[in-house]
Amino acid sequence: MEIEILNNKDNKLTFVIDGINATLANTLRRLIITEVPTLAIDEVEFVKNNSALYDEIVAHRLGLVPIKTDLKSYNLKEECKCKGKGCALCELKLTLDKEDGIVYSCDLKSTDPKATPVYSDMPIVELIKKQKVELEATAILGQGKTHMKFSPGLCYYRGYPQFVVAKESSLKNIQEELQDVVTVKNDKITINNLNNWNERYEEILEMNNVQVKNSEEKFIFNLESWGQLSCKEILLKALDIFNDKLDEFESKLKKAK
Protein backbone atom coordinates (compact mmCIF):
# COMPACT_ATOMS: atom_id res chain seq x y z
CA MET A 1 0.00 0.00 0.00
CA GLU A 2 1.26 3.47 -0.89
CA ILE A 3 0.06 6.87 0.36
CA GLU A 4 0.71 10.23 -1.28
CA ILE A 5 -0.29 13.56 0.29
CA LEU A 6 -1.60 16.00 -2.32
CA ASN A 7 -2.76 18.84 -0.09
CA ASN A 8 -2.72 19.51 3.65
CA LYS A 9 -3.75 22.99 4.78
CA ASP A 10 -6.66 24.97 6.23
CA ASN A 11 -8.26 21.92 7.92
CA LYS A 12 -8.37 20.14 4.55
CA LEU A 13 -6.42 17.05 3.55
CA THR A 14 -6.28 15.40 0.13
CA PHE A 15 -4.33 12.17 -0.29
CA VAL A 16 -4.05 9.14 -2.55
CA ILE A 17 -4.09 5.54 -1.30
CA ASP A 18 -2.88 2.84 -3.68
CA GLY A 19 -3.23 -0.86 -2.98
CA ILE A 20 -6.64 -1.18 -1.29
CA ASN A 21 -10.17 -1.90 -2.53
CA ALA A 22 -13.50 -0.07 -2.43
CA THR A 23 -14.60 -1.96 0.70
CA LEU A 24 -11.61 -0.74 2.73
CA ALA A 25 -11.92 2.77 1.30
CA ASN A 26 -15.57 3.00 2.32
CA THR A 27 -14.81 1.50 5.74
CA LEU A 28 -12.27 4.26 6.40
CA ARG A 29 -14.76 6.92 5.26
CA ARG A 30 -17.51 5.56 7.53
CA LEU A 31 -15.18 5.28 10.54
CA ILE A 32 -14.13 8.92 10.13
CA ILE A 33 -17.69 10.24 9.90
CA THR A 34 -19.46 8.02 12.43
CA GLU A 35 -16.90 6.59 14.88
CA VAL A 36 -14.22 9.22 15.58
CA PRO A 37 -15.45 11.01 18.75
CA THR A 38 -15.50 14.74 19.47
CA LEU A 39 -16.87 17.03 22.16
CA ALA A 40 -20.24 18.69 21.66
CA ILE A 41 -22.83 20.29 23.93
CA ASP A 42 -25.42 17.68 24.86
CA GLU A 43 -27.43 19.28 27.70
CA VAL A 44 -28.32 22.90 28.49
CA GLU A 45 -29.79 24.21 31.73
CA PHE A 46 -31.30 27.67 31.31
CA VAL A 47 -31.28 30.15 34.16
CA LYS A 48 -32.84 32.89 32.05
CA ASN A 49 -33.79 33.28 28.40
CA ASN A 50 -36.11 36.08 27.33
CA SER A 51 -34.71 36.27 23.79
CA ALA A 52 -36.85 35.84 20.67
CA LEU A 53 -35.84 32.16 20.43
CA TYR A 54 -37.21 29.29 22.47
CA ASP A 55 -34.86 27.40 24.80
CA GLU A 56 -34.91 24.39 22.46
CA ILE A 57 -33.70 26.43 19.47
CA VAL A 58 -30.87 28.07 21.44
CA ALA A 59 -29.85 24.65 22.79
CA HIS A 60 -29.87 23.19 19.27
CA ARG A 61 -27.60 25.97 18.01
CA LEU A 62 -25.22 25.50 20.94
CA GLY A 63 -25.01 21.79 20.14
CA LEU A 64 -23.74 22.60 16.66
CA VAL A 65 -20.83 24.74 17.91
CA PRO A 66 -17.59 22.78 17.25
CA ILE A 67 -15.47 22.44 20.40
CA LYS A 68 -11.72 21.80 20.39
CA THR A 69 -11.23 18.23 21.55
CA ASP A 70 -8.37 16.58 23.41
CA LEU A 71 -9.06 12.86 23.09
CA LYS A 72 -6.53 12.05 25.83
CA SER A 73 -8.43 14.10 28.42
CA TYR A 74 -11.98 12.80 27.94
CA ASN A 75 -13.72 9.43 27.81
CA LEU A 76 -16.96 8.31 26.24
CA LYS A 77 -19.52 8.26 29.07
CA GLU A 78 -20.25 4.57 28.56
CA GLU A 79 -16.52 3.79 28.90
CA CYS A 80 -15.78 6.13 31.83
CA LYS A 81 -14.89 4.94 35.33
CA CYS A 82 -17.94 6.79 36.70
CA LYS A 83 -20.13 4.41 34.67
CA GLY A 84 -21.99 7.23 32.96
CA LYS A 85 -22.89 9.18 36.09
CA GLY A 86 -20.87 12.17 34.90
CA CYS A 87 -17.45 13.36 36.04
CA ALA A 88 -14.57 15.59 34.92
CA LEU A 89 -13.26 12.79 32.71
CA CYS A 90 -16.41 12.50 30.60
CA GLU A 91 -18.13 15.89 30.93
CA LEU A 92 -17.15 19.47 30.15
CA LYS A 93 -19.01 22.39 31.73
CA LEU A 94 -19.54 25.68 29.90
CA THR A 95 -21.42 28.78 31.02
CA LEU A 96 -22.94 31.69 29.13
CA ASP A 97 -24.16 34.97 30.61
CA LYS A 98 -24.90 37.69 28.05
CA GLU A 99 -27.19 40.71 28.03
CA ASP A 100 -28.02 42.84 24.96
CA GLY A 101 -26.37 42.48 21.55
CA ILE A 102 -25.47 39.37 19.58
CA VAL A 103 -24.50 36.25 21.50
CA TYR A 104 -21.48 34.62 19.85
CA SER A 105 -19.81 31.28 20.46
CA CYS A 106 -16.91 33.11 22.12
CA ASP A 107 -19.33 34.09 24.92
CA LEU A 108 -19.29 30.46 26.05
CA LYS A 109 -16.86 30.14 28.96
CA SER A 110 -15.31 26.71 29.35
CA THR A 111 -13.93 25.17 32.54
CA ASP A 112 -11.19 23.60 30.40
CA PRO A 113 -8.98 26.13 28.55
CA LYS A 114 -8.08 23.42 26.02
CA ALA A 115 -11.73 22.75 25.16
CA THR A 116 -13.17 25.98 23.78
CA PRO A 117 -15.28 26.79 20.69
CA VAL A 118 -13.26 26.34 17.49
CA TYR A 119 -14.75 29.45 15.89
CA SER A 120 -15.30 32.50 18.08
CA ASP A 121 -17.67 34.40 15.77
CA MET A 122 -20.55 31.92 15.38
CA PRO A 123 -23.79 33.82 16.14
CA ILE A 124 -26.19 32.06 18.52
CA VAL A 125 -28.97 34.60 19.09
CA GLU A 126 -29.48 38.36 18.87
CA LEU A 127 -30.65 40.15 22.00
CA ILE A 128 -32.36 43.52 22.08
CA LYS A 129 -32.26 45.90 25.03
CA LYS A 130 -33.07 44.29 28.41
CA GLN A 131 -32.96 40.77 26.94
CA LYS A 132 -30.63 38.23 28.53
CA VAL A 133 -29.46 34.64 28.13
CA GLU A 134 -27.91 32.87 31.11
CA LEU A 135 -27.22 29.13 31.07
CA GLU A 136 -24.95 26.24 31.95
CA ALA A 137 -24.14 23.68 29.26
CA THR A 138 -22.66 20.21 29.49
CA ALA A 139 -20.55 18.89 26.63
CA ILE A 140 -19.67 15.22 26.29
CA LEU A 141 -17.59 13.07 24.01
CA GLY A 142 -19.79 11.42 21.40
CA GLN A 143 -19.79 9.79 17.95
CA GLY A 144 -21.46 10.70 14.68
CA LYS A 145 -23.43 7.45 14.65
CA THR A 146 -25.31 8.78 17.70
CA HIS A 147 -25.73 12.37 16.48
CA MET A 148 -24.01 14.17 13.61
CA LYS A 149 -23.06 17.08 15.90
CA PHE A 150 -20.28 14.76 17.13
CA SER A 151 -18.94 14.05 13.62
CA PRO A 152 -15.41 15.47 13.18
CA GLY A 153 -15.74 16.44 9.54
CA LEU A 154 -16.56 15.56 5.95
CA CYS A 155 -14.85 12.69 4.12
CA TYR A 156 -15.36 11.38 0.60
CA TYR A 157 -13.34 9.50 -1.99
CA ARG A 158 -13.32 8.49 -5.62
CA GLY A 159 -11.40 6.09 -7.79
CA TYR A 160 -8.21 7.46 -9.31
CA PRO A 161 -8.99 8.51 -12.91
CA GLN A 162 -7.45 6.29 -15.60
CA PHE A 163 -7.53 7.07 -19.32
CA VAL A 164 -7.93 4.63 -22.21
CA VAL A 165 -6.66 6.16 -25.46
CA ALA A 166 -7.93 4.68 -28.73
CA LYS A 167 -6.99 5.23 -32.38
CA GLU A 168 -9.90 7.61 -32.86
CA SER A 169 -8.95 9.73 -29.82
CA SER A 170 -8.30 13.40 -30.65
CA LEU A 171 -5.17 13.94 -28.57
CA LYS A 172 -4.30 17.16 -30.36
CA ASN A 173 -7.64 18.72 -29.41
CA ILE A 174 -7.17 17.57 -25.81
CA GLN A 175 -3.75 19.15 -25.60
CA GLU A 176 -5.13 22.43 -26.92
CA GLU A 177 -8.23 22.52 -24.72
CA LEU A 178 -6.55 21.25 -21.53
CA GLN A 179 -2.98 22.46 -21.98
CA ASP A 180 -2.79 23.72 -18.38
CA VAL A 181 -4.51 20.67 -16.95
CA VAL A 182 -2.98 17.59 -18.60
CA THR A 183 0.16 16.60 -20.45
CA VAL A 184 -0.13 14.46 -23.57
CA LYS A 185 2.96 12.46 -24.54
CA ASN A 186 3.28 9.30 -26.63
CA ASP A 187 -0.44 8.50 -26.49
CA LYS A 188 -0.37 8.87 -22.71
CA ILE A 189 -2.35 11.46 -20.77
CA THR A 190 -1.06 12.65 -17.38
CA ILE A 191 -2.89 14.96 -14.97
CA ASN A 192 -0.72 17.92 -13.99
CA ASN A 193 -2.46 18.74 -10.70
CA LEU A 194 -4.96 16.34 -9.10
CA ASN A 195 -6.14 19.01 -6.66
CA ASN A 196 -7.70 20.93 -9.57
CA TRP A 197 -9.12 17.91 -11.38
CA ASN A 198 -12.89 17.66 -11.78
CA GLU A 199 -15.57 15.94 -13.86
CA ARG A 200 -15.73 18.79 -16.36
CA TYR A 201 -12.30 17.82 -17.65
CA GLU A 202 -13.38 14.19 -17.89
CA GLU A 203 -16.31 15.22 -20.08
CA ILE A 204 -13.90 17.01 -22.43
CA LEU A 205 -11.76 13.87 -22.65
CA GLU A 206 -14.77 11.69 -23.41
CA MET A 207 -15.95 14.14 -26.07
CA ASN A 208 -12.58 13.56 -27.72
CA ASN A 209 -13.00 9.76 -27.62
CA VAL A 210 -10.86 9.08 -24.54
CA GLN A 211 -12.47 6.63 -22.13
CA VAL A 212 -12.24 7.59 -18.44
CA LYS A 213 -12.25 4.79 -15.86
CA ASN A 214 -12.03 4.95 -12.07
CA SER A 215 -9.44 2.68 -10.49
CA GLU A 216 -10.68 -0.04 -8.15
CA GLU A 217 -7.38 -0.20 -6.23
CA LYS A 218 -6.26 3.44 -6.10
CA PHE A 219 -8.39 6.16 -4.49
CA ILE A 220 -8.31 9.92 -3.94
CA PHE A 221 -9.54 10.88 -0.47
CA ASN A 222 -10.75 14.33 0.56
CA LEU A 223 -11.04 15.05 4.28
CA GLU A 224 -12.26 18.34 5.74
CA SER A 225 -12.16 18.80 9.51
CA TRP A 226 -14.74 20.95 11.29
CA GLY A 227 -11.90 22.01 13.60
CA GLN A 228 -12.40 19.89 16.73
CA LEU A 229 -9.49 17.69 15.65
CA SER A 230 -6.79 18.06 13.02
CA CYS A 231 -7.04 15.91 9.89
CA LYS A 232 -4.06 13.87 11.09
CA GLU A 233 -5.71 13.22 14.46
CA ILE A 234 -8.94 12.16 12.74
CA LEU A 235 -7.17 9.67 10.48
CA LEU A 236 -5.02 8.18 13.25
CA LYS A 237 -8.04 7.79 15.53
CA ALA A 238 -10.06 6.17 12.74
CA LEU A 239 -7.27 3.64 12.18
CA ASP A 240 -7.04 2.94 15.93
CA ILE A 241 -10.79 2.27 16.02
CA PHE A 242 -10.48 -0.01 12.98
CA ASN A 243 -7.70 -2.00 14.68
CA ASP A 244 -9.76 -2.32 17.87
CA LYS A 245 -12.72 -3.65 15.90
CA LEU A 246 -10.51 -6.20 14.14
CA ASP A 247 -9.06 -7.31 17.48
CA GLU A 248 -12.55 -7.68 18.90
CA PHE A 249 -13.66 -9.66 15.86
CA GLU A 250 -10.62 -11.95 16.15
CA SER A 251 -11.27 -12.49 19.86
CA LYS A 252 -14.92 -13.40 19.33
CA LEU A 253 -14.00 -15.65 16.41
CA LYS A 254 -11.59 -17.63 18.60
CA LYS A 255 -14.26 -18.07 21.27
CA ALA A 256 -16.85 -19.25 18.74
CA LYS A 257 -17.48 -22.99 18.69
Coordinates of C-alpha atoms in Angstrom, one line a residue:
M1 CA 0.0 0.0 0.0
E2 CA 1.3 3.5 -0.9
I3 CA 0.1 6.9 0.4
E4 CA 0.7 10.2 -1.3
I5 CA -0.3 13.6 0.3
L6 CA -1.6 16.0 -2.3
N7 CA -2.8 18.8 -0.1
N8 CA -2.7 19.5 3.6
K9 CA -3.7 23.0 4.8
D10 CA -6.7 25.0 6.2
N11 CA -8.3 21.9 7.9
K12 CA -8.4 20.1 4.6
L13 CA -6.4 17.1 3.5
T14 CA -6.3 15.4 0.1
F15 CA -4.3 12.2 -0.3
V16 CA -4.1 9.1 -2.6
I17 CA -4.1 5.5 -1.3
D18 CA -2.9 2.8 -3.7
G19 CA -3.2 -0.9 -3.0
I20 CA -6.6 -1.2 -1.3
N21 CA -10.2 -1.9 -2.5
A22 CA -13.5 -0.1 -2.4
T23 CA -14.6 -2.0 0.7
L24 CA -11.6 -0.7 2.7
A25 CA -11.9 2.8 1.3
N26 CA -15.6 3.0 2.3
T27 CA -14.8 1.5 5.7
L28 CA -12.3 4.3 6.4
R29 CA -14.8 6.9 5.3
R30 CA -17.5 5.6 7.5
L31 CA -15.2 5.3 10.5
I32 CA -14.1 8.9 10.1
I33 CA -17.7 10.2 9.9
T34 CA -19.5 8.0 12.4
E35 CA -16.9 6.6 14.9
V36 CA -14.2 9.2 15.6
P37 CA -15.5 11.0 18.7
T38 CA -15.5 14.7 19.5
L39 CA -16.9 17.0 22.2
A40 CA -20.2 18.7 21.7
I41 CA -22.8 20.3 23.9
D42 CA -25.4 17.7 24.9
E43 CA -27.4 19.3 27.7
V44 CA -28.3 22.9 28.5
E45 CA -29.8 24.2 31.7
F46 CA -31.3 27.7 31.3
V47 CA -31.3 30.2 34.2
K48 CA -32.8 32.9 32.1
N49 CA -33.8 33.3 28.4
N50 CA -36.1 36.1 27.3
S51 CA -34.7 36.3 23.8
A52 CA -36.8 35.8 20.7
L53 CA -35.8 32.2 20.4
Y54 CA -37.2 29.3 22.5
D55 CA -34.9 27.4 24.8
E56 CA -34.9 24.4 22.5
I57 CA -33.7 26.4 19.5
V58 CA -30.9 28.1 21.4
A59 CA -29.8 24.6 22.8
H60 CA -29.9 23.2 19.3
R61 CA -27.6 26.0 18.0
L62 CA -25.2 25.5 20.9
G63 CA -25.0 21.8 20.1
L64 CA -23.7 22.6 16.7
V65 CA -20.8 24.7 17.9
P66 CA -17.6 22.8 17.2
I67 CA -15.5 22.4 20.4
K68 CA -11.7 21.8 20.4
T69 CA -11.2 18.2 21.5
D70 CA -8.4 16.6 23.4
L71 CA -9.1 12.9 23.1
K72 CA -6.5 12.0 25.8
S73 CA -8.4 14.1 28.4
Y74 CA -12.0 12.8 27.9
N75 CA -13.7 9.4 27.8
L76 CA -17.0 8.3 26.2
K77 CA -19.5 8.3 29.1
E78 CA -20.3 4.6 28.6
E79 CA -16.5 3.8 28.9
C80 CA -15.8 6.1 31.8
K81 CA -14.9 4.9 35.3
C82 CA -17.9 6.8 36.7
K83 CA -20.1 4.4 34.7
G84 CA -22.0 7.2 33.0
K85 CA -22.9 9.2 36.1
G86 CA -20.9 12.2 34.9
C87 CA -17.5 13.4 36.0
A88 CA -14.6 15.6 34.9
L89 CA -13.3 12.8 32.7
C90 CA -16.4 12.5 30.6
E91 CA -18.1 15.9 30.9
L92 CA -17.2 19.5 30.1
K93 CA -19.0 22.4 31.7
L94 CA -19.5 25.7 29.9
T95 CA -21.4 28.8 31.0
L96 CA -22.9 31.7 29.1
D97 CA -24.2 35.0 30.6
K98 CA -24.9 37.7 28.1
E99 CA -27.2 40.7 28.0
D100 CA -28.0 42.8 25.0
G101 CA -26.4 42.5 21.6
I102 CA -25.5 39.4 19.6
V103 CA -24.5 36.2 21.5
Y104 CA -21.5 34.6 19.9
S105 CA -19.8 31.3 20.5
C106 CA -16.9 33.1 22.1
D107 CA -19.3 34.1 24.9
L108 CA -19.3 30.5 26.0
K109 CA -16.9 30.1 29.0
S110 CA -15.3 26.7 29.3
T111 CA -13.9 25.2 32.5
D112 CA -11.2 23.6 30.4
P113 CA -9.0 26.1 28.6
K114 CA -8.1 23.4 26.0
A115 CA -11.7 22.7 25.2
T116 CA -13.2 26.0 23.8
P117 CA -15.3 26.8 20.7
V118 CA -13.3 26.3 17.5
Y119 CA -14.7 29.4 15.9
S120 CA -15.3 32.5 18.1
D121 CA -17.7 34.4 15.8
M122 CA -20.5 31.9 15.4
P123 CA -23.8 33.8 16.1
I124 CA -26.2 32.1 18.5
V125 CA -29.0 34.6 19.1
E126 CA -29.5 38.4 18.9
L127 CA -30.7 40.2 22.0
I128 CA -32.4 43.5 22.1
K129 CA -32.3 45.9 25.0
K130 CA -33.1 44.3 28.4
Q131 CA -33.0 40.8 26.9
K132 CA -30.6 38.2 28.5
V133 CA -29.5 34.6 28.1
E134 CA -27.9 32.9 31.1
L135 CA -27.2 29.1 31.1
E136 CA -24.9 26.2 31.9
A137 CA -24.1 23.7 29.3
T138 CA -22.7 20.2 29.5
A139 CA -20.5 18.9 26.6
I140 CA -19.7 15.2 26.3
L141 CA -17.6 13.1 24.0
G142 CA -19.8 11.4 21.4
Q143 CA -19.8 9.8 18.0
G144 CA -21.5 10.7 14.7
K145 CA -23.4 7.4 14.7
T146 CA -25.3 8.8 17.7
H147 CA -25.7 12.4 16.5
M148 CA -24.0 14.2 13.6
K149 CA -23.1 17.1 15.9
F150 CA -20.3 14.8 17.1
S151 CA -18.9 14.1 13.6
P152 CA -15.4 15.5 13.2
G153 CA -15.7 16.4 9.5
L154 CA -16.6 15.6 6.0
C155 CA -14.8 12.7 4.1
Y156 CA -15.4 11.4 0.6
Y157 CA -13.3 9.5 -2.0
R158 CA -13.3 8.5 -5.6
G159 CA -11.4 6.1 -7.8
Y160 CA -8.2 7.5 -9.3
P161 CA -9.0 8.5 -12.9
Q162 CA -7.4 6.3 -15.6
F163 CA -7.5 7.1 -19.3
V164 CA -7.9 4.6 -22.2
V165 CA -6.7 6.2 -25.5
A166 CA -7.9 4.7 -28.7
K167 CA -7.0 5.2 -32.4
E168 CA -9.9 7.6 -32.9
S169 CA -9.0 9.7 -29.8
S170 CA -8.3 13.4 -30.6
L171 CA -5.2 13.9 -28.6
K172 CA -4.3 17.2 -30.4
N173 CA -7.6 18.7 -29.4
I174 CA -7.2 17.6 -25.8
Q175 CA -3.8 19.2 -25.6
E176 CA -5.1 22.4 -26.9
E177 CA -8.2 22.5 -24.7
L178 CA -6.6 21.3 -21.5
Q179 CA -3.0 22.5 -22.0
D180 CA -2.8 23.7 -18.4
V181 CA -4.5 20.7 -16.9
V182 CA -3.0 17.6 -18.6
T183 CA 0.2 16.6 -20.4
V184 CA -0.1 14.5 -23.6
K185 CA 3.0 12.5 -24.5
N186 CA 3.3 9.3 -26.6
D187 CA -0.4 8.5 -26.5
K188 CA -0.4 8.9 -22.7
I189 CA -2.4 11.5 -20.8
T190 CA -1.1 12.6 -17.4
I191 CA -2.9 15.0 -15.0
N192 CA -0.7 17.9 -14.0
N193 CA -2.5 18.7 -10.7
L194 CA -5.0 16.3 -9.1
N195 CA -6.1 19.0 -6.7
N196 CA -7.7 20.9 -9.6
W197 CA -9.1 17.9 -11.4
N198 CA -12.9 17.7 -11.8
E199 CA -15.6 15.9 -13.9
R200 CA -15.7 18.8 -16.4
Y201 CA -12.3 17.8 -17.6
E202 CA -13.4 14.2 -17.9
E203 CA -16.3 15.2 -20.1
I204 CA -13.9 17.0 -22.4
L205 CA -11.8 13.9 -22.7
E206 CA -14.8 11.7 -23.4
M207 CA -16.0 14.1 -26.1
N208 CA -12.6 13.6 -27.7
N209 CA -13.0 9.8 -27.6
V210 CA -10.9 9.1 -24.5
Q211 CA -12.5 6.6 -22.1
V212 CA -12.2 7.6 -18.4
K213 CA -12.2 4.8 -15.9
N214 CA -12.0 5.0 -12.1
S215 CA -9.4 2.7 -10.5
E216 CA -10.7 0.0 -8.1
E217 CA -7.4 -0.2 -6.2
K218 CA -6.3 3.4 -6.1
F219 CA -8.4 6.2 -4.5
I220 CA -8.3 9.9 -3.9
F221 CA -9.5 10.9 -0.5
N222 CA -10.8 14.3 0.6
L223 CA -11.0 15.1 4.3
E224 CA -12.3 18.3 5.7
S225 CA -12.2 18.8 9.5
W226 CA -14.7 20.9 11.3
G227 CA -11.9 22.0 13.6
Q228 CA -12.4 19.9 16.7
L229 CA -9.5 17.7 15.6
S230 CA -6.8 18.1 13.0
C231 CA -7.0 15.9 9.9
K232 CA -4.1 13.9 11.1
E233 CA -5.7 13.2 14.5
I234 CA -8.9 12.2 12.7
L235 CA -7.2 9.7 10.5
L236 CA -5.0 8.2 13.2
K237 CA -8.0 7.8 15.5
A238 CA -10.1 6.2 12.7
L239 CA -7.3 3.6 12.2
D240 CA -7.0 2.9 15.9
I241 CA -10.8 2.3 16.0
F242 CA -10.5 0.0 13.0
N243 CA -7.7 -2.0 14.7
D244 CA -9.8 -2.3 17.9
K245 CA -12.7 -3.6 15.9
L246 CA -10.5 -6.2 14.1
D247 CA -9.1 -7.3 17.5
E248 CA -12.5 -7.7 18.9
F249 CA -13.7 -9.7 15.9
E250 CA -10.6 -11.9 16.1
S251 CA -11.3 -12.5 19.9
K252 CA -14.9 -13.4 19.3
L253 CA -14.0 -15.7 16.4
K254 CA -11.6 -17.6 18.6
K255 CA -14.3 -18.1 21.3
A256 CA -16.9 -19.3 18.7
K257 CA -17.5 -23.0 18.7

